[in-house]
Amino acid sequence: MEYIKYRFYQKASKCSAEFQRLKKEHADVVLGQVTLGQVLTGMKGIPLLVTDTSKLDPEEGIRFKGYSIPELQQKLPKINPEGEPLPEGLFYLMLIGEIPSQEDALNLSIDWATRAHVPQHVFDVIDALPKTSKPMTQFSAAILSMATESIFQKAYRAGVNKKFYWDATYEDVMNLIARLPRIAAYIYRRQFHNSDHIEPNPRLDWAGNLAHMMGFNSEDIRRLFRLYMIIHADHEGGNVSAHTAHLVGSALSNPYYAYAAAMTGLAGPLHGFANQDVIFWIFEMIEALGTDAPTDEQVSDYCKRTLEEGRVIPGYGHAVLRKTDPRFTAQEEFANKYIKNDPLVNLVNQLYRVVPPILGSVGKIKNPWPNVDAYSGSLLYHYGIKEYTFYTVMFGVSRALGVLASLVNDRIYGMPIERPTSHPLSWFKEQAEGKGSDC
């Protein structure tokens, strides 16, 4: 057993024993009340999931195994001291719960490079789709087509003991993460660069290799890709993509099935598609105002018109957060450090000044502050990735780190199939008002 896998097993097996003990000894402990409002507004705030990789606090923002994003930027291994952390290091942290050494992160990078071969039939599936297919459609189909390679699926059919489900799941997860940059870059080059594909460079790190295969080889953009993959990697377990991977995985569907399902959720406008919505809306504003350097008053008027039309200002607000998203702040600091006087970046900064007071004046809006999507597109666009329909694929590559680390935990904990109880609307009306309805 290679040493990263062994370290995971050592740590996780102790947590698994704790999971089983709590389930056995404290199953009747009441965690809180569930209100009708919570049920009817998307189960917000109901403690339902065990997710060890990260936790989202409404006031503090996301923490990965207890570490904030600024702490990760300081503590995780880097290729050079002035750069951004390696996503390999974050995956190690989420999986094992310890800050890795430089050697640990680089060994993980080498391991993924050795696993990165994508079967030919996956490219055939992508090529069989019309080039008019959205990048996320191609991405999801490619992931699903790789289920033919599932080690877990083969082990399950061979009758492996359920206490070893985690082992085969780990192998699938490592193979899947390793192959994602190749698949994403293939889709990008196929759709936007006349299928002029670029072979992987196994000497590069995971994020740097994605940039290389997409056709971008400057150290600046590799630095951005590492940051992008860090900040999008996980957002606790209740968001659509993470919850979907957990839910589908709870049926013992193999990791390829679970992750493909998660990506179809990420593709939704209320989730990962939002980064595309932000850029689209900003370019609509530029066209409507006739300038990419509008005044604050022009921006304010346009934002107010957007709200009056019954639309939202994309990139602002969050279901849980009640402050500026730390992931937004990390990107803002990156731009301040490396990008000078870019019109699109300037406009994003201008929106940060103008939008919150407008939204704050609308009483029903609980969070007028920007989220991660408000900034990410402008940075990618600045470095030449102007095909914003592809941005959600990049989000998806990153999100694999968190949701798939969680899936391995699910298997070693022996988590059962997820099956909440449901009732018709009339039942809820009867609970609230003492009488049912015809609905």
XYZ file of C-alpha atoms in Angstrom:
439
model
C 0.000 0.000 0.000
C 1.577 3.306 -1.081
C 2.258 5.663 1.787
C -0.377 8.373 1.142
C -3.061 5.724 0.964
C -1.691 4.116 4.127
C -1.665 7.434 5.993
C -5.271 7.996 4.989
C -6.227 4.532 6.224
C -4.478 5.078 9.559
C -6.277 8.375 10.192
C -9.642 7.507 8.713
C -9.968 4.108 10.373
C -9.876 5.847 13.779
C -12.588 8.251 12.634
C -14.565 5.325 11.241
C -14.524 3.634 14.641
C -15.716 6.905 16.195
C -18.483 7.150 13.580
C -19.702 3.638 14.430
C -19.502 4.292 18.183
C -21.552 7.488 17.952
C -24.131 5.745 15.780
C -24.422 2.905 18.285
C -24.322 4.815 21.581
C -25.940 8.167 20.791
C -28.451 7.545 18.019
C -31.245 9.168 20.043
C -29.487 12.493 20.650
C -31.605 15.380 19.340
C -29.558 17.805 17.219
C -32.191 20.515 16.820
C -35.637 21.402 15.604
C -36.713 21.383 11.972
C -39.089 24.179 11.043
C -41.584 24.203 8.224
C -39.743 27.176 6.762
C -36.511 25.201 6.553
C -38.233 22.359 4.714
C -39.948 24.689 2.255
C -36.836 26.785 1.549
C -34.337 24.112 0.572
C -33.499 22.518 3.966
C -31.218 25.429 4.840
C -29.572 25.124 8.229
C -30.737 21.582 8.980
C -27.787 19.486 10.293
C -28.092 16.437 8.049
C -24.684 15.591 6.593
C -21.301 14.406 7.861
C -18.623 16.232 5.843
C -15.082 16.265 7.206
C -13.309 18.088 4.380
C -14.514 21.651 4.988
C -16.959 23.770 6.965
C -18.676 26.985 5.899
C -19.322 29.537 8.624
C -21.771 32.340 7.748
C -19.520 34.969 9.336
C -16.010 33.550 8.860
C -16.349 31.834 5.490
C -14.934 28.511 4.365
C -12.376 26.548 6.385
C -10.673 23.424 5.092
C -9.973 21.065 7.997
C -10.032 24.162 10.193
C -7.755 26.290 7.997
C -8.923 29.517 6.345
C -7.919 30.382 2.782
C -5.255 32.885 3.927
C -3.827 30.217 6.236
C -3.753 27.717 3.378
C -1.928 30.226 1.213
C 0.689 30.501 3.934
C 0.998 26.868 5.047
C 0.435 24.615 2.024
C 3.425 23.597 -0.142
C 4.244 25.730 -3.183
C 6.482 25.314 -6.193
C 8.129 28.612 -5.337
C 7.747 30.715 -2.172
C 6.040 33.631 -3.919
C 3.498 31.496 -5.777
C 0.159 29.975 -4.902
C -0.247 26.664 -3.032
C -0.412 23.376 -4.890
C -3.933 21.890 -5.069
C -2.279 18.530 -4.416
C -1.501 19.809 -0.928
C -5.112 20.784 -0.285
C -6.343 17.364 -1.407
C -3.844 15.753 0.973
C -5.117 17.986 3.797
C -8.781 17.200 3.105
C -8.082 13.485 2.841
C -5.683 13.004 5.762
C -6.273 16.048 7.949
C -2.651 17.179 8.114
C -0.690 19.903 6.347
C 1.521 17.968 3.919
C 5.240 18.402 3.455
C 6.633 19.599 0.149
C 7.603 15.995 -0.562
C 4.073 14.755 0.157
C 2.532 17.237 -2.306
C 5.088 16.519 -5.016
C 4.683 12.755 -4.578
C 0.942 13.144 -4.958
C 1.545 15.166 -8.121
C 3.751 12.368 -9.479
C 1.155 9.756 -8.535
C -1.548 11.619 -10.446
C 0.752 12.000 -13.451
C 1.214 8.216 -13.582
C -2.566 7.689 -13.435
C -3.490 10.332 -16.019
C -3.905 8.117 -19.098
C -7.407 8.575 -20.530
C -8.874 5.626 -22.486
C -9.472 6.308 -26.178
C -13.186 5.613 -25.946
C -13.578 8.668 -23.680
C -12.253 10.921 -26.434
C -14.507 9.067 -28.890
C -17.532 9.884 -26.741
C -16.570 13.558 -26.640
C -15.971 13.638 -30.401
C -19.348 11.989 -31.040
C -21.121 15.004 -29.530
C -21.845 18.051 -31.692
C -19.363 20.863 -31.203
C -22.371 22.988 -30.354
C -22.773 20.921 -27.165
C -22.069 22.947 -24.059
C -18.680 22.198 -22.479
C -20.366 20.890 -19.320
C -22.417 18.457 -21.412
C -19.209 17.100 -22.933
C -17.471 17.030 -19.555
C -20.266 15.115 -17.824
C -20.566 12.617 -20.675
C -16.808 12.007 -20.661
C -16.760 11.347 -16.921
C -19.674 8.941 -17.180
C -17.991 7.093 -20.048
C -14.988 6.397 -17.805
C -17.117 4.216 -15.525
C -15.921 1.314 -17.677
C -12.624 1.727 -15.806
C -14.128 1.608 -12.306
C -12.101 -0.524 -9.922
C -14.839 -0.253 -7.298
C -17.472 -1.541 -9.704
C -15.343 -4.566 -10.583
C -14.503 -5.235 -6.919
C -18.161 -5.031 -5.892
C -19.206 -7.469 -8.604
C -16.420 -9.819 -7.497
C -17.915 -9.857 -4.006
C -15.332 -7.857 -2.072
C -16.030 -7.511 1.651
C -17.740 -4.188 2.377
C -15.005 -3.213 4.855
C -12.719 -2.880 1.805
C -15.091 -0.737 -0.267
C -12.982 2.292 0.655
C -9.866 0.790 -0.942
C -11.372 0.382 -4.414
C -13.107 3.763 -4.062
C -9.758 5.398 -3.260
C -8.222 3.961 -6.421
C -11.135 5.193 -8.556
C -10.970 8.644 -6.971
C -7.233 8.981 -7.559
C -7.557 7.836 -11.182
C -10.495 10.135 -11.829
C -8.842 13.251 -10.376
C -5.662 12.475 -12.316
C -7.516 12.321 -15.637
C -9.722 15.393 -15.286
C -7.213 18.000 -16.565
C -6.658 15.952 -19.726
C -10.388 15.623 -20.368
C -11.128 19.290 -19.646
C -8.290 20.507 -21.862
C -9.368 18.163 -24.663
C -12.863 19.681 -24.600
C -11.423 23.199 -24.563
C -9.098 22.632 -27.520
C -11.774 20.722 -29.448
C -14.393 23.407 -29.074
C -12.351 26.580 -29.237
C -9.078 25.690 -31.012
C -10.110 23.478 -33.927
C -9.191 20.236 -32.108
C -5.532 21.258 -32.096
C -4.734 19.211 -28.994
C -1.697 19.507 -26.736
C -0.186 16.467 -25.060
C 0.239 16.500 -21.272
C 3.562 17.296 -19.663
C 4.014 14.837 -16.762
C 6.721 17.024 -15.234
C 4.192 19.738 -14.438
C 1.947 19.886 -11.407
C -1.754 19.041 -11.701
C -3.034 22.609 -12.218
C -0.022 23.694 -14.249
C -0.552 20.779 -16.602
C -4.166 21.814 -17.168
C -2.977 25.287 -18.171
C -0.338 23.756 -20.462
C -2.785 21.434 -22.230
C -5.222 24.310 -22.717
C -2.406 26.237 -24.430
C -1.227 28.604 -21.678
C 2.335 28.248 -20.474
C 3.264 31.391 -18.596
C 4.033 31.095 -14.894
C 1.445 33.816 -14.237
C -1.429 31.724 -15.505
C -0.169 28.583 -13.791
C -0.179 30.603 -10.580
C -3.784 31.628 -11.247
C -4.834 28.048 -12.018
C -3.374 26.843 -8.711
C -5.319 29.535 -6.843
C -8.491 28.764 -8.823
C -8.259 25.050 -8.025
C -7.699 25.772 -4.330
C -10.594 28.159 -3.756
C -13.182 26.164 -5.726
C -12.237 22.762 -4.307
C -14.902 22.385 -1.625
C -17.655 24.283 0.189
C -18.791 21.810 2.842
C -21.328 19.101 2.020
C -24.687 20.788 1.535
C -24.112 22.536 -1.795
C -25.658 20.840 -4.817
C -22.537 19.266 -6.328
C -21.130 17.957 -3.035
C -24.487 16.701 -1.813
C -25.233 15.049 -5.134
C -21.946 13.153 -5.137
C -22.648 11.986 -1.581
C -26.252 11.035 -2.352
C -25.493 9.074 -5.510
C -22.459 7.521 -3.862
C -24.617 6.412 -0.923
C -26.301 3.951 -3.291
C -22.817 2.458 -3.849
C -22.723 3.887 -7.339
C -19.097 4.053 -8.421
C -17.199 7.367 -8.136
C -17.513 8.074 -11.862
C -21.313 7.906 -11.623
C -21.370 9.980 -8.438
C -19.061 12.668 -9.776
C -20.820 12.851 -13.165
C -24.110 13.408 -11.326
C -22.467 16.122 -9.241
C -21.344 17.893 -12.409
C -24.866 18.008 -13.822
C -25.804 19.847 -10.632
C -22.808 22.154 -10.849
C -23.957 23.120 -14.349
C -27.078 24.826 -12.951
C -27.411 28.650 -12.954
C -27.835 28.686 -9.162
C -24.568 26.812 -8.668
C -21.415 26.606 -10.814
C -22.951 28.148 -13.927
C -23.105 31.433 -12.016
C -19.516 32.298 -13.010
C -20.669 32.392 -16.623
C -23.714 34.476 -15.688
C -21.477 37.103 -14.067
C -19.328 37.664 -17.162
C -22.337 37.592 -19.488
C -24.098 40.211 -17.353
C -21.008 42.435 -17.180
C -20.628 42.389 -20.958
C -24.345 43.182 -21.296
C -23.748 46.208 -19.061
C -20.705 47.330 -21.075
C -22.722 47.114 -24.287
C -25.724 48.916 -22.810
C -23.594 51.728 -21.371
C -21.321 51.952 -24.410
C -18.131 51.935 -22.344
C -15.935 49.573 -20.343
C -15.052 52.413 -17.959
C -18.421 53.702 -16.723
C -18.925 56.085 -13.838
C -20.187 54.842 -10.493
C -23.501 56.565 -11.246
C -23.878 54.707 -14.559
C -23.108 51.391 -12.894
C -25.537 52.148 -10.078
C -28.346 53.022 -12.502
C -27.759 49.837 -14.498
C -27.790 47.693 -11.348
C -31.036 49.272 -10.204
C -32.611 48.623 -13.618
C -31.510 45.004 -13.391
C -33.306 44.642 -10.058
C -36.394 46.500 -11.299
C -36.656 44.015 -14.172
C -36.952 41.206 -11.626
C -33.436 39.919 -12.275
C -30.599 39.373 -9.836
C -27.134 40.881 -9.945
C -25.082 37.739 -10.535
C -22.115 37.119 -8.274
C -23.738 38.764 -5.258
C -25.376 37.043 -2.320
C -24.923 33.538 -0.946
C -27.247 30.967 0.602
C -25.087 30.667 3.737
C -22.454 33.428 3.857
C -23.272 36.771 5.439
C -20.041 38.565 4.508
C -17.770 39.048 1.519
C -16.754 35.585 0.350
C -13.102 34.944 1.358
C -12.679 33.309 -2.041
C -13.585 36.658 -3.628
C -11.032 38.370 -1.392
C -8.301 35.903 -2.370
C -8.890 36.697 -6.040
C -9.051 40.426 -5.357
C -5.651 40.234 -3.646
C -4.278 38.212 -6.571
C -5.455 40.885 -9.019
C -4.015 43.699 -6.911
C -0.664 41.910 -6.858
C -0.324 40.774 -10.458
C -2.753 42.708 -12.671
C -2.538 46.431 -13.301
C -5.263 48.484 -14.928
C -7.301 45.801 -16.689
C -10.712 47.237 -17.714
C -12.686 44.130 -16.755
C -10.920 43.697 -13.415
C -11.396 47.413 -12.734
C -15.103 47.041 -13.406
C -15.372 44.086 -11.010
C -13.706 46.201 -8.321
C -16.069 49.050 -9.130
C -19.075 46.753 -8.738
C -17.763 45.791 -5.289
C -17.993 49.470 -4.309
C -21.372 50.121 -5.891
C -23.495 46.986 -5.537
C -23.542 46.201 -1.781
C -25.154 49.526 -0.760
C -27.834 49.042 -3.419
C -28.603 45.488 -2.325
C -28.368 46.484 1.325
C -31.199 48.939 0.796
C -33.430 46.057 -0.331
C -34.760 44.701 2.937
C -35.262 41.061 1.962
C -31.659 40.551 0.784
C -29.714 39.000 3.666
C -26.285 39.127 2.039
C -25.398 42.047 -0.266
C -21.758 40.955 -0.551
C -19.963 39.305 -3.490
C -19.263 35.586 -3.737
C -16.501 33.662 -5.511
C -18.154 33.968 -8.933
C -18.042 37.770 -8.905
C -14.298 37.768 -9.550
C -13.183 34.501 -11.143
C -14.251 35.186 -14.727
C -12.449 38.519 -14.958
C -9.125 36.897 -14.006
C -9.500 34.078 -16.514
C -10.514 36.573 -19.208
C -7.495 38.757 -18.471
C -5.138 35.834 -19.089
C -6.732 34.977 -22.410
C -9.383 32.417 -21.500
C -12.218 34.402 -23.000
C -14.546 31.468 -23.726
C -16.644 31.880 -20.595
C -18.901 28.919 -21.393
C -15.881 26.858 -20.327
C -15.486 28.425 -16.881
C -17.833 25.961 -15.175
C -15.742 23.036 -16.447
C -12.752 24.511 -14.639
C -14.905 24.866 -11.525
C -15.813 21.193 -11.939
C -12.206 20.048 -12.188
C -11.465 21.842 -8.926
C -14.596 20.651 -7.109
C -13.497 17.034 -7.663
C -10.868 17.477 -4.949
C -13.366 18.026 -2.161
C -16.323 15.892 -3.184
C -14.196 12.877 -4.058
C -12.127 13.102 -0.875
C -15.478 13.082 0.945
C -16.626 10.065 -1.033
C -13.635 8.040 0.165
C -14.528 9.037 3.735
C -18.127 7.935 3.160
C -16.917 4.484 2.172
C -14.504 4.013 5.068
C -17.189 5.199 7.506
C -19.612 2.722 5.988
C -22.264 5.394 5.539
C -25.654 3.942 4.579
C -27.852 4.914 1.674
C -29.399 8.345 2.185
C -33.178 8.125 2.486
C -35.055 11.015 4.143
C -38.792 10.844 4.635
C -41.058 12.898 2.375
C -44.711 13.953 2.667
C -47.263 15.607 0.384
C -47.885 19.334 0.760
C -51.194 18.593 2.476
C -49.319 16.900 5.351
C -47.250 20.029 5.959
C -50.376 22.193 5.839
C -51.993 19.943 8.413
C -48.942 20.224 10.698
C -48.980 24.025 10.425
C -52.715 24.758 10.415
C -54.422 21.602 11.670
C -56.092 20.898 8.363
C -55.014 19.470 5.042
C -55.512 20.721 1.512
C -56.418 19.400 -1.933
C -52.831 19.822 -3.215
